[in-house]
Coordinates of C-alpha atoms in Angstrom, one line a residue:
X51 CA 0.0 0.0 0.0
X52 CA 1.3 3.5 -0.8
X53 CA 1.9 6.1 1.8
X54 CA -1.1 8.2 0.7
X55 CA -3.7 5.4 1.5
X56 CA -4.1 4.1 -2.1
X57 CA -3.5 0.5 -2.9
X58 CA -0.7 -0.2 -5.3
X59 CA -2.9 -2.8 -6.9
X60 CA -5.8 -0.4 -7.9
X61 CA -4.5 2.9 -9.3
X62 CA -8.0 4.2 -9.8
X63 CA -8.9 4.0 -6.1
X64 CA -9.4 7.4 -4.6
X65 CA -7.2 8.4 -1.7
X66 CA -8.7 8.1 1.8
X67 CA -10.0 11.3 3.2
X68 CA -7.9 12.3 6.2
X69 CA -10.7 14.3 7.9
X70 CA -13.6 12.0 7.1
X71 CA -16.1 11.7 9.9
X72 CA -16.7 8.0 10.5
X73 CA -19.3 7.3 13.2
X74 CA -18.1 4.8 15.8
X75 CA -20.3 2.2 17.4
X76 CA -19.7 3.9 20.8
X77 CA -21.5 7.1 19.8
X78 CA -23.9 5.9 17.2
X79 CA -27.2 7.8 17.8
X80 CA -25.5 10.6 19.8
X81 CA -25.0 14.1 18.6
X82 CA -22.3 16.6 19.1
X83 CA -22.3 19.3 21.8
X84 CA -22.3 22.2 19.3
X85 CA -25.5 21.0 17.8
X86 CA -27.1 20.8 21.2
X87 CA -25.8 24.2 22.2
X88 CA -27.0 25.9 19.0
X89 CA -30.5 24.5 19.4
X90 CA -30.5 25.4 23.1
X91 CA -29.7 29.0 22.2
X92 CA -32.4 29.0 19.6
X93 CA -35.1 27.6 21.8
X94 CA -36.0 30.7 23.9
X95 CA -36.6 32.7 20.7
X96 CA -38.6 30.0 19.1
X97 CA -40.8 29.7 22.2
X98 CA -41.2 33.5 22.4
X99 CA -42.3 33.9 18.8
X100 CA -44.6 30.9 19.1
X101 CA -46.3 32.3 22.2
X102 CA -46.5 35.8 20.7
X103 CA -48.0 34.4 17.5
X104 CA -50.6 32.5 19.4
X105 CA -51.6 35.5 21.5
X106 CA -51.7 37.9 18.5
X107 CA -53.8 35.5 16.4
X108 CA -56.2 34.8 19.3
X109 CA -56.5 38.5 20.0
X110 CA -57.2 39.4 16.4
X111 CA -59.9 36.6 16.2
X112 CA -61.6 37.9 19.3
X113 CA -61.5 41.5 18.1
X114 CA -62.9 40.5 14.7
X115 CA -65.7 38.6 16.4
X116 CA -66.6 41.7 18.5
X117 CA -66.3 44.0 15.4
X118 CA -68.5 41.7 13.3
X119 CA -71.1 41.3 16.0
X120 CA -71.3 45.1 16.7
X121 CA -71.3 45.9 13.0
X122 CA -74.0 43.3 12.3
X123 CA -76.2 44.7 15.1
X124 CA -75.9 48.2 13.7
X125 CA -76.4 47.3 10.1
X126 CA -79.6 47.3 8.2
X127 CA -81.6 44.2 7.4
X128 CA -79.8 41.6 5.3
X129 CA -76.3 43.1 5.9
X130 CA -75.3 40.7 8.7
X131 CA -74.3 38.0 6.3
X132 CA -71.5 40.3 4.9
X133 CA -70.1 40.7 8.3
X134 CA -70.3 37.0 9.0
X135 CA -68.5 36.2 5.8
X136 CA -65.7 38.6 6.6
X137 CA -65.5 37.2 10.1
X138 CA -65.3 33.7 8.8
X139 CA -62.5 34.6 6.4
X140 CA -60.5 36.2 9.3
X141 CA -61.1 33.2 11.5
X142 CA -59.8 30.9 8.8
X143 CA -56.7 33.1 8.1
X144 CA -55.8 33.9 11.7
X145 CA -56.7 30.4 12.9
X146 CA -54.2 28.9 10.5
X147 CA -51.7 31.4 11.9
X148 CA -52.4 29.9 15.3
X149 CA -51.7 26.5 13.9
X150 CA -48.3 27.7 12.5
X151 CA -47.5 29.3 15.9
X152 CA -48.4 26.1 17.7
X153 CA -45.8 24.3 15.5
X154 CA -43.2 26.8 16.8
X155 CA -44.1 26.0 20.4
X156 CA -44.0 22.3 19.6
X157 CA -40.5 22.8 18.0
X158 CA -39.4 24.5 21.2
X159 CA -40.6 21.6 23.2
X160 CA -38.8 19.1 21.0
X161 CA -35.6 21.1 21.3
X162 CA -36.0 20.8 25.1
X163 CA -36.5 17.0 24.8
X164 CA -33.4 16.7 22.6
X165 CA -31.3 18.9 24.9
X166 CA -31.8 16.5 27.8
X167 CA -31.8 13.2 25.9
X168 CA -29.1 13.8 23.3
X169 CA -31.0 11.2 21.2
X170 CA -31.1 11.5 17.4
X171 CA -34.8 10.5 17.4
X172 CA -35.6 13.6 19.5
X173 CA -33.6 15.8 17.1
X174 CA -35.6 14.3 14.2
X175 CA -38.8 15.1 16.1
X176 CA -37.7 18.7 16.5
X177 CA -36.8 19.1 12.9
X178 CA -40.1 17.5 11.8
X179 CA -42.0 20.1 13.9
X180 CA -39.9 22.9 12.4
X181 CA -40.6 21.5 8.9
X182 CA -44.4 21.6 9.6
X183 CA -44.1 25.2 10.7
X184 CA -42.4 26.2 7.5
X185 CA -44.8 24.2 5.4
X186 CA -47.8 25.9 7.0
X187 CA -46.2 29.3 6.7
X188 CA -45.3 28.7 3.1
X189 CA -48.9 27.6 2.3
X190 CA -50.3 30.7 4.1
X191 CA -47.9 33.0 2.2
X192 CA -48.9 31.4 -1.1
X193 CA -52.6 31.8 -0.3
X194 CA -52.1 35.4 0.8
X195 CA -50.3 36.2 -2.4
X196 CA -53.1 34.6 -4.5
X197 CA -55.7 36.6 -2.5
X198 CA -53.9 39.9 -3.1
X199 CA -53.4 39.0 -6.8
X200 CA -57.2 38.3 -7.1
X201 CA -57.9 41.6 -5.3
X202 CA -55.7 43.5 -7.7
X203 CA -57.5 42.0 -10.7
X204 CA -60.9 42.6 -9.1
X205 CA -60.1 46.3 -8.5
X206 CA -58.8 46.6 -12.1
X207 CA -62.0 45.1 -13.5
X208 CA -64.4 46.9 -11.2
X209 CA -62.6 50.1 -11.5

């Protein structure tokens, strides 16, 4: 065998990587301390944003309910359905925001579990919760963009 790790028999064999990370049987399933520390530093902010998101979405839903009820009470006959339709749209939109924020809170909880267990399965659960948050946020963003696009076309047509 040559000094650079290649076999003299096979000249087409690539050299062995000197800095390759090869998991050992002793630490299979464990993760490194920098990963745990980075997630631990992220956790308070994730939890903060999740809780604030839940509170804001809940508050907006409650305010839109009160606004719709008081507007419907003061409206003439037959106008209550318009307010109910607006309220329903707001509940669907902000309710899905609550769902996205709950995934942030869940991500924070999974980070906590991973921090104490150092188990790869807990890290996978944390990343799965984060993936769900980004998926819901992406879908909401796409729907919001479509809604604005439809509104622009409607205003152009209506005048």
